[in-house]
mmCIF file of C-alpha atoms in Angstrom:
data_model
loop_
_atom_site.group_PDB
_atom_site.id
_atom_site.type_symbol
_atom_site.label_atom_id
_atom_site.label_comp_id
_atom_site.label_asym_id
_atom_site.label_seq_id
_atom_site.Cartn_x
_atom_site.Cartn_y
_atom_site.Cartn_z
ATOM 1 C CA UNK A 1 0.035 0.038 -0.001
ATOM 2 C CA UNK A 2 1.443 3.035 -0.933
ATOM 3 C CA UNK A 3 0.778 6.870 0.956
ATOM 4 C CA UNK A 4 -2.864 7.230 1.513
ATOM 5 C CA UNK A 5 -2.619 10.637 1.869
ATOM 6 C CA UNK A 6 -3.201 12.556 -1.566
ATOM 7 C CA UNK A 7 -1.337 15.748 -0.399
ATOM 8 C CA UNK A 8 1.444 13.983 0.752
ATOM 9 C CA UNK A 9 1.834 11.483 -2.373
ATOM 10 C CA UNK A 10 1.433 14.921 -4.466
ATOM 11 C CA UNK A 11 4.483 16.141 -2.432
ATOM 12 C CA UNK A 12 6.421 13.129 -3.250
ATOM 13 C CA UNK A 13 5.746 13.237 -6.850
ATOM 14 C CA UNK A 14 6.697 17.201 -6.944
ATOM 15 C CA UNK A 15 9.893 16.203 -5.356
ATOM 16 C CA UNK A 16 10.778 13.243 -7.846
ATOM 17 C CA UNK A 17 9.986 15.688 -10.762
ATOM 18 C CA UNK A 18 12.563 17.849 -9.231
ATOM 19 C CA UNK A 19 14.965 15.577 -8.359
ATOM 20 C CA UNK A 20 14.710 14.373 -12.079
ATOM 21 C CA UNK A 21 14.897 17.591 -13.931
ATOM 22 C CA UNK A 22 18.231 18.425 -11.651
ATOM 23 C CA UNK A 23 19.542 15.440 -12.879
ATOM 24 C CA UNK A 24 18.710 15.798 -16.223
ATOM 25 C CA UNK A 25 20.781 19.335 -16.334
ATOM 26 C CA UNK A 26 24.053 17.791 -13.865
ATOM 27 C CA UNK A 27 24.170 15.187 -16.468
ATOM 28 C CA UNK A 28 23.954 18.034 -19.337
ATOM 29 C CA UNK A 29 26.537 19.800 -17.662
ATOM 30 C CA UNK A 30 29.039 16.867 -16.993
ATOM 31 C CA UNK A 31 28.564 15.769 -20.485
ATOM 32 C CA UNK A 32 29.508 19.113 -21.829
ATOM 33 C CA UNK A 33 32.313 19.837 -19.536
ATOM 34 C CA UNK A 34 33.861 16.272 -20.449
ATOM 35 C CA UNK A 35 36.835 15.700 -23.193
ATOM 36 C CA UNK A 36 40.434 17.010 -22.365
ATOM 37 C CA UNK A 37 41.258 18.829 -19.528
ATOM 38 C CA UNK A 38 43.497 19.186 -16.617
ATOM 39 C CA UNK A 39 42.811 17.494 -13.002
ATOM 40 C CA UNK A 40 40.776 19.870 -12.030
ATOM 41 C CA UNK A 41 38.263 19.214 -14.643
ATOM 42 C CA UNK A 42 38.514 15.413 -13.251
ATOM 43 C CA UNK A 43 37.956 15.986 -10.106
ATOM 44 C CA UNK A 44 34.943 18.081 -10.933
ATOM 45 C CA UNK A 45 33.328 15.324 -13.041
ATOM 46 C CA UNK A 46 34.223 13.166 -10.236
ATOM 47 C CA UNK A 47 31.890 15.528 -7.462
ATOM 48 C CA UNK A 48 29.486 15.429 -10.653
ATOM 49 C CA UNK A 49 29.493 11.826 -10.670
ATOM 50 C CA UNK A 50 28.793 11.647 -7.030
ATOM 51 C CA UNK A 51 25.614 13.858 -6.675
ATOM 52 C CA UNK A 52 24.338 12.402 -9.765
ATOM 53 C CA UNK A 53 24.567 8.901 -7.750
ATOM 54 C CA UNK A 54 23.111 10.597 -4.341
ATOM 55 C CA UNK A 55 20.295 12.216 -6.502
ATOM 56 C CA UNK A 56 19.289 8.587 -7.796
ATOM 57 C CA UNK A 57 19.049 7.109 -4.353
ATOM 58 C CA UNK A 58 16.804 9.755 -2.980
ATOM 59 C CA UNK A 59 14.744 9.318 -6.465
ATOM 60 C CA UNK A 60 14.851 5.584 -5.617
ATOM 61 C CA UNK A 61 13.897 5.809 -1.434
ATOM 62 C CA UNK A 62 10.979 8.741 -2.720
ATOM 63 C CA UNK A 63 9.684 6.303 -5.656
ATOM 64 C CA UNK A 64 9.996 3.223 -2.565
ATOM 65 C CA UNK A 65 7.886 5.588 -0.038
ATOM 66 C CA UNK A 66 5.187 6.405 -2.788
ATOM 67 C CA UNK A 67 4.322 2.863 -3.764
ATOM 68 C CA UNK A 68 4.547 2.001 0.326
ATOM 69 C CA UNK A 69 7.778 -0.151 -0.007
ATOM 70 C CA UNK A 70 9.397 1.055 3.084
ATOM 71 C CA UNK A 71 10.868 -0.670 5.824
ATOM 72 C CA UNK A 72 8.687 1.019 8.921
ATOM 73 C CA UNK A 73 10.619 1.327 12.389
ATOM 74 C CA UNK A 74 9.081 2.197 15.466
ATOM 75 C CA UNK A 75 5.906 2.490 16.568
ATOM 76 C CA UNK A 76 3.138 1.797 13.565
ATOM 77 C CA UNK A 77 1.769 4.546 11.536
ATOM 78 C CA UNK A 78 -1.428 5.899 12.793
ATOM 79 C CA UNK A 79 -0.743 5.072 15.928
ATOM 80 C CA UNK A 80 -1.874 7.659 18.380
ATOM 81 C CA UNK A 81 -0.603 8.594 21.954
ATOM 82 C CA UNK A 82 -0.655 10.832 24.813
ATOM 83 C CA UNK A 83 2.182 11.640 26.745
ATOM 84 C CA UNK A 84 2.482 13.862 29.905
ATOM 85 C CA UNK A 85 5.715 15.590 30.165
ATOM 86 C CA UNK A 86 7.504 16.325 33.412
ATOM 87 C CA UNK A 87 5.899 19.738 33.714
ATOM 88 C CA UNK A 88 2.446 18.205 34.070
ATOM 89 C CA UNK A 89 1.612 19.210 30.409
ATOM 90 C CA UNK A 90 0.344 16.446 28.314
ATOM 91 C CA UNK A 91 0.066 16.320 24.319
ATOM 92 C CA UNK A 92 -1.180 14.025 21.690
ATOM 93 C CA UNK A 93 0.653 12.867 18.968
ATOM 94 C CA UNK A 94 -0.293 10.817 15.830
ATOM 95 C CA UNK A 95 2.361 8.723 14.213
ATOM 96 C CA UNK A 96 3.138 8.926 10.496
ATOM 97 C CA UNK A 97 5.296 6.505 8.434
ATOM 98 C CA UNK A 98 7.094 9.730 6.133
ATOM 99 C CA UNK A 99 7.428 13.709 6.869
ATOM 100 C CA UNK A 100 5.876 14.230 3.662
ATOM 101 C CA UNK A 101 2.349 12.444 5.346
ATOM 102 C CA UNK A 102 2.536 15.496 8.195
ATOM 103 C CA UNK A 103 0.029 18.013 7.596
ATOM 104 C CA UNK A 104 0.311 21.810 7.441
ATOM 105 C CA UNK A 105 -0.398 23.096 10.926
ATOM 106 C CA UNK A 106 0.184 19.621 12.268
ATOM 107 C CA UNK A 107 3.979 19.743 12.703
ATOM 108 C CA UNK A 108 4.278 19.836 16.243
ATOM 109 C CA UNK A 109 1.781 17.502 17.055
ATOM 110 C CA UNK A 110 2.734 14.402 14.467
ATOM 111 C CA UNK A 111 5.620 12.429 14.618
ATOM 112 C CA UNK A 112 7.061 10.016 12.172
ATOM 113 C CA UNK A 113 7.422 6.708 13.112
ATOM 114 C CA UNK A 114 11.286 6.527 12.986
ATOM 115 C CA UNK A 115 12.107 9.894 14.956
ATOM 116 C CA UNK A 116 13.455 9.764 18.364
ATOM 117 C CA UNK A 117 10.274 9.791 19.983
ATOM 118 C CA UNK A 118 8.554 7.039 17.423
ATOM 119 C CA UNK A 119 11.474 4.553 18.152
ATOM 120 C CA UNK A 120 11.492 5.367 21.731
ATOM 121 C CA UNK A 121 7.220 4.704 21.870
ATOM 122 C CA UNK A 122 8.089 1.294 20.193
ATOM 123 C CA UNK A 123 9.676 0.031 23.620
ATOM 124 C CA UNK A 124 6.844 1.670 25.556
ATOM 125 C CA UNK A 125 3.682 1.083 26.791
ATOM 126 C CA UNK A 126 0.496 2.473 28.677
ATOM 127 C CA UNK A 127 1.745 3.447 32.261
ATOM 128 C CA UNK A 128 5.694 3.506 31.509
ATOM 129 C CA UNK A 129 8.422 6.096 30.859
ATOM 130 C CA UNK A 130 9.859 6.581 27.826
ATOM 131 C CA UNK A 131 13.270 8.759 27.134
ATOM 132 C CA UNK A 132 14.485 9.774 23.711
ATOM 133 C CA UNK A 133 17.145 12.628 22.625
ATOM 134 C CA UNK A 134 15.890 16.251 21.590
ATOM 135 C CA UNK A 135 17.999 18.641 19.999
ATOM 136 C CA UNK A 136 17.506 20.351 24.032
ATOM 137 C CA UNK A 137 18.571 17.159 25.562
ATOM 138 C CA UNK A 138 16.492 13.877 26.649
ATOM 139 C CA UNK A 139 13.166 14.037 27.630
ATOM 140 C CA UNK A 140 11.082 11.703 29.562
ATOM 141 C CA UNK A 141 7.441 11.268 29.456
ATOM 142 C CA UNK A 142 4.808 9.209 30.884
ATOM 143 C CA UNK A 143 2.784 7.147 28.053
ATOM 144 C CA UNK A 144 -0.380 7.755 29.389
ATOM 145 C CA UNK A 145 -2.706 5.655 26.268
ATOM 146 C CA UNK A 146 -1.706 4.100 22.823
ATOM 147 C CA UNK A 147 -4.292 3.807 20.247
ATOM 148 C CA UNK A 148 -2.811 1.535 17.491
ATOM 149 C CA UNK A 149 -4.472 1.950 14.281
ATOM 150 C CA UNK A 150 -7.390 0.012 12.751
#
């Protein structure tokens, strides 16, 4: 099964189109610059070849995501979890498989299954405390509830 949200599918498709256009321009530049030259030219060609390979890898990854052939790590996409933090605040999070599925305006309440929180939740259960790294340091939260997808 592929990405269900039409907007997420379109974002994936747009990124794929953009990467393919960038790849085509880069290959054209490499073809035009090939020929006799100095070692600096050869170095630029190698760097350009590496960039083409990186673009190809990203396109392949996005195609897999769009087709639904991705390995999901962490908690299952579609899961909703309620956490209580050390300051007493609670927050409900929705879990998605890939960043492209995060809806605009819901960035603060959505996590990917392979994010540090998503991975921590995969090893936690209701009533337990999970710990996960953030840019500001480790955070601990009590799992108040986990509702798995249907």
